């Protein structure tokens, strides 16, 4: 069944979803100084004017949604997902098999319209004896079509998230078809509901773009589904 959805001008807002498990502390260089907890991320992002919401994400650590202000339960996932890893976490995931499993699940997100997948690697990859293995893992990320960025400070990671938020917000204001356009929602595409704007929005590309509802994204991206 296909249902029309109309979003009046100004009826949206941008929200950054932060995984509640982002309360771990990761380390830089000497593996002693904290890289930042959920509370510090939220505090700094909010102080930069970024609206955030914490929940347990099925996959990834950060993603952005467009929220209807007239119906806050209506949220559509935008085309950007961020996985945040410390050097130590990436190293351990390579050796215990989590790396391949996580990469496979991230690749599957493209089936549901999440094409811009960013991997943030925090810390100095040259500080570990597994340097060659880490570089091979990073190359594999690139060959899988992911965007990889290496941050050496808590502030650098914050700057990255802030810049993406502002870019997406600008896209919502000037380019994104949520604003004053008509959507079609359908449950016939895989197991989720999508909104289909008339033209492709933020971060490049062209043609029709489908956006999945946040609740459906949470459901189909669960680990047990793959």
Short mmCIF file of C-alpha atoms in Angstrom, two decimals:
data_model
loop_
_atom_site.label_atom_id
_atom_site.label_comp_id
_atom_site.label_asym_id
_atom_site.label_seq_id
_atom_site.Cartn_x
_atom_site.Cartn_y
_atom_site.Cartn_z
CA UNK A 1 0.00 0.00 0.00
CA UNK A 2 1.32 3.43 -0.97
CA UNK A 3 0.35 6.47 1.07
CA UNK A 4 1.04 10.12 0.30
CA UNK A 5 2.90 12.19 2.90
CA UNK A 6 3.03 15.97 2.72
CA UNK A 7 5.61 17.98 4.68
CA UNK A 8 4.80 21.70 4.92
CA UNK A 9 7.65 24.20 4.77
CA UNK A 10 9.55 24.43 8.04
CA UNK A 11 7.96 21.27 9.41
CA UNK A 12 11.29 19.48 9.84
CA UNK A 13 14.29 19.64 12.10
CA UNK A 14 17.68 17.92 11.97
CA UNK A 15 18.65 15.60 14.81
CA UNK A 16 21.89 13.74 15.44
CA UNK A 17 21.27 10.29 16.94
CA UNK A 18 24.07 9.17 19.29
CA UNK A 19 24.41 5.54 20.30
CA UNK A 20 24.07 5.18 24.08
CA UNK A 21 26.99 2.74 24.05
CA UNK A 22 29.27 5.63 23.08
CA UNK A 23 30.06 5.98 26.80
CA UNK A 24 33.24 4.01 26.43
CA UNK A 25 36.51 5.88 26.78
CA UNK A 26 39.10 5.33 24.10
CA UNK A 27 42.70 6.38 24.25
CA UNK A 28 45.21 8.27 22.20
CA UNK A 29 48.97 7.85 21.79
CA UNK A 30 49.94 6.69 25.28
CA UNK A 31 46.66 4.76 25.74
CA UNK A 32 45.94 6.65 28.93
CA UNK A 33 44.10 9.90 28.22
CA UNK A 34 40.32 9.59 27.61
CA UNK A 35 39.05 10.34 24.13
CA UNK A 36 35.62 11.34 25.29
CA UNK A 37 32.43 9.85 26.71
CA UNK A 38 28.81 10.17 25.66
CA UNK A 39 28.22 12.99 28.12
CA UNK A 40 31.17 15.00 26.85
CA UNK A 41 30.13 14.45 23.23
CA UNK A 42 26.54 15.50 23.93
CA UNK A 43 27.58 18.54 25.93
CA UNK A 44 30.00 19.80 23.29
CA UNK A 45 27.66 19.11 20.37
CA UNK A 46 24.74 20.82 22.07
CA UNK A 47 26.92 23.82 22.82
CA UNK A 48 27.63 24.03 19.08
CA UNK A 49 23.91 24.21 18.36
CA UNK A 50 23.58 20.57 17.27
CA UNK A 51 20.38 18.92 18.45
CA UNK A 52 21.07 15.40 19.69
CA UNK A 53 19.15 12.37 20.89
CA UNK A 54 20.57 9.29 22.60
CA UNK A 55 19.33 5.79 21.91
CA UNK A 56 20.74 2.30 21.41
CA UNK A 57 21.49 2.08 17.69
CA UNK A 58 21.31 -1.32 15.99
CA UNK A 59 24.37 -0.41 13.93
CA UNK A 60 26.80 2.51 13.85
CA UNK A 61 27.53 5.13 16.48
CA UNK A 62 26.09 8.29 14.92
CA UNK A 63 23.42 8.99 12.31
CA UNK A 64 21.23 11.92 11.34
CA UNK A 65 17.46 12.01 11.00
CA UNK A 66 14.92 14.52 9.71
CA UNK A 67 12.16 14.87 12.31
CA UNK A 68 8.67 16.20 11.67
CA UNK A 69 7.96 18.96 14.18
CA UNK A 70 4.21 18.42 13.90
CA UNK A 71 4.64 14.69 14.54
CA UNK A 72 7.96 14.00 16.35
CA UNK A 73 7.38 10.25 16.03
CA UNK A 74 7.95 10.61 12.28
CA UNK A 75 11.69 10.38 11.64
CA UNK A 76 13.52 9.62 8.41
CA UNK A 77 17.14 8.52 8.35
CA UNK A 78 19.41 10.67 6.19
CA UNK A 79 22.10 9.27 3.95
CA UNK A 80 24.97 9.36 6.48
CA UNK A 81 26.08 6.79 9.07
CA UNK A 82 29.22 7.01 11.21
CA UNK A 83 31.07 4.16 12.90
CA UNK A 84 33.57 5.37 15.51
CA UNK A 85 36.52 3.15 16.46
CA UNK A 86 39.62 3.61 18.52
CA UNK A 87 42.86 2.11 17.18
CA UNK A 88 42.73 -0.46 19.97
CA UNK A 89 39.12 -1.41 19.17
CA UNK A 90 39.87 -1.73 15.45
CA UNK A 91 42.89 -3.87 16.24
CA UNK A 92 40.94 -6.25 18.48
CA UNK A 93 38.04 -6.48 16.01
CA UNK A 94 40.41 -7.56 13.24
CA UNK A 95 41.71 -10.45 15.35
CA UNK A 96 38.43 -11.63 16.90
CA UNK A 97 36.39 -11.56 13.68
CA UNK A 98 34.11 -8.62 14.55
CA UNK A 99 35.70 -6.52 11.82
CA UNK A 100 34.41 -8.62 8.91
CA UNK A 101 30.98 -9.07 10.49
CA UNK A 102 30.57 -5.34 11.12
CA UNK A 103 31.83 -4.41 7.66
CA UNK A 104 29.37 -6.82 6.07
CA UNK A 105 26.44 -5.33 8.00
CA UNK A 106 27.51 -1.78 7.14
CA UNK A 107 27.67 -2.69 3.45
CA UNK A 108 24.12 -4.04 3.66
CA UNK A 109 22.88 -0.62 4.76
CA UNK A 110 23.20 0.52 1.14
CA UNK A 111 20.19 -1.64 0.33
CA UNK A 112 18.18 0.74 2.50
CA UNK A 113 19.50 4.03 1.15
CA UNK A 114 22.43 4.60 3.54
CA UNK A 115 25.20 5.21 1.01
CA UNK A 116 27.54 7.57 2.86
CA UNK A 117 29.21 5.43 5.51
CA UNK A 118 32.05 7.05 7.45
CA UNK A 119 34.59 5.24 9.61
CA UNK A 120 36.27 7.44 12.23
CA UNK A 121 39.49 5.88 13.52
CA UNK A 122 40.69 7.62 16.66
CA UNK A 123 44.34 7.60 17.63
CA UNK A 124 47.71 6.97 16.04
CA UNK A 125 47.73 3.79 13.94
CA UNK A 126 51.54 3.83 14.05
CA UNK A 127 51.45 3.35 17.82
CA UNK A 128 50.61 -0.35 17.60
CA UNK A 129 52.62 -3.42 16.63
CA UNK A 130 49.72 -4.46 14.39
CA UNK A 131 50.32 -1.54 12.07
CA UNK A 132 50.32 -3.67 8.89
CA UNK A 133 47.08 -5.42 9.87
CA UNK A 134 45.41 -2.12 10.64
CA UNK A 135 46.48 -0.60 7.34
CA UNK A 136 45.11 -3.64 5.51
CA UNK A 137 41.81 -3.23 7.38
CA UNK A 138 41.67 0.45 6.47
CA UNK A 139 42.37 -0.35 2.80
CA UNK A 140 39.52 -2.87 2.94
CA UNK A 141 37.22 -0.13 4.26
CA UNK A 142 38.17 2.04 1.29
CA UNK A 143 37.66 -0.79 -1.21
CA UNK A 144 34.22 -1.37 0.31
CA UNK A 145 33.31 2.20 -0.57
CA UNK A 146 33.44 3.63 2.95
CA UNK A 147 34.84 7.06 3.79
CA UNK A 148 37.66 6.77 6.33
CA UNK A 149 38.99 9.58 8.50
CA UNK A 150 41.66 9.44 11.19
CA UNK A 151 41.33 11.80 14.16
CA UNK A 152 44.07 12.32 16.73
CA UNK A 153 42.08 14.33 19.26
CA UNK A 154 38.67 14.47 20.88
CA UNK A 155 38.17 17.92 19.38
CA UNK A 156 38.91 16.64 15.87
CA UNK A 157 36.15 14.05 16.19
CA UNK A 158 33.77 16.71 17.48
CA UNK A 159 34.69 19.02 14.60
CA UNK A 160 33.95 16.25 12.11
CA UNK A 161 30.49 15.54 13.57
CA UNK A 162 29.71 19.25 13.83
CA UNK A 163 30.72 19.92 10.22
CA UNK A 164 28.62 17.03 8.90
CA UNK A 165 25.65 18.25 10.97
CA UNK A 166 25.92 21.77 9.59
CA UNK A 167 26.29 20.50 6.05
CA UNK A 168 23.19 18.32 6.36
CA UNK A 169 21.25 21.14 7.98
CA UNK A 170 22.14 23.41 5.09
CA UNK A 171 21.02 20.67 2.71
CA UNK A 172 17.68 20.45 4.49
CA UNK A 173 17.18 24.20 4.20
CA UNK A 174 18.10 24.64 0.55
CA UNK A 175 18.14 21.32 -1.28
CA UNK A 176 16.34 18.60 0.61
CA UNK A 177 12.94 17.61 -0.75
CA UNK A 178 11.42 17.22 2.72
CA UNK A 179 10.76 20.95 2.55
CA UNK A 180 7.35 21.60 1.00
CA UNK A 181 7.37 18.46 -1.14
CA UNK A 182 5.24 15.33 -1.47
CA UNK A 183 6.50 11.90 -0.45
CA UNK A 184 5.30 8.41 -1.10
CA UNK A 185 5.65 5.84 1.62
CA UNK A 186 5.52 2.14 0.95
CA UNK A 187 6.01 -1.04 2.94
CA UNK A 188 6.53 -3.08 -0.23
CA UNK A 189 10.27 -2.38 -0.40
CA UNK A 190 12.05 -5.05 1.66
CA UNK A 191 10.77 -5.02 5.24
CA UNK A 192 10.80 -1.30 5.83
CA UNK A 193 8.86 1.87 5.05
CA UNK A 194 10.43 4.51 2.87
CA UNK A 195 9.83 8.08 1.90
CA UNK A 196 10.63 8.96 -1.70
CA UNK A 197 11.46 12.61 -2.40
CA UNK A 198 11.22 13.98 -5.90
CA UNK A 199 14.94 14.67 -6.24
CA UNK A 200 18.13 13.43 -4.64
CA UNK A 201 19.11 15.49 -1.56
CA UNK A 202 22.34 16.08 0.33
CA UNK A 203 25.77 14.62 -0.41
CA UNK A 204 25.74 14.26 -4.16
CA UNK A 205 24.07 11.83 -6.49
CA UNK A 206 21.05 12.27 -8.74
CA UNK A 207 17.66 10.74 -9.37
CA UNK A 208 15.07 9.43 -6.95
CA UNK A 209 16.19 8.83 -3.39
CA UNK A 210 14.46 6.66 -0.81
CA UNK A 211 14.59 7.38 2.91
CA UNK A 212 13.78 4.80 5.54
CA UNK A 213 11.85 5.48 8.71
CA UNK A 214 14.07 5.42 11.79
CA UNK A 215 12.04 2.73 13.57
CA UNK A 216 12.28 0.47 10.53
CA UNK A 217 16.00 1.16 10.22
CA UNK A 218 16.43 0.01 13.82
CA UNK A 219 14.48 -3.14 13.11
CA UNK A 220 16.13 -4.33 9.89
CA UNK A 221 19.68 -3.40 10.92
CA UNK A 222 19.72 -5.72 13.95
CA UNK A 223 22.63 -8.13 14.05
CA UNK A 224 20.41 -11.22 14.11
CA UNK A 225 19.02 -10.32 10.68
CA UNK A 226 22.38 -11.01 8.97
#
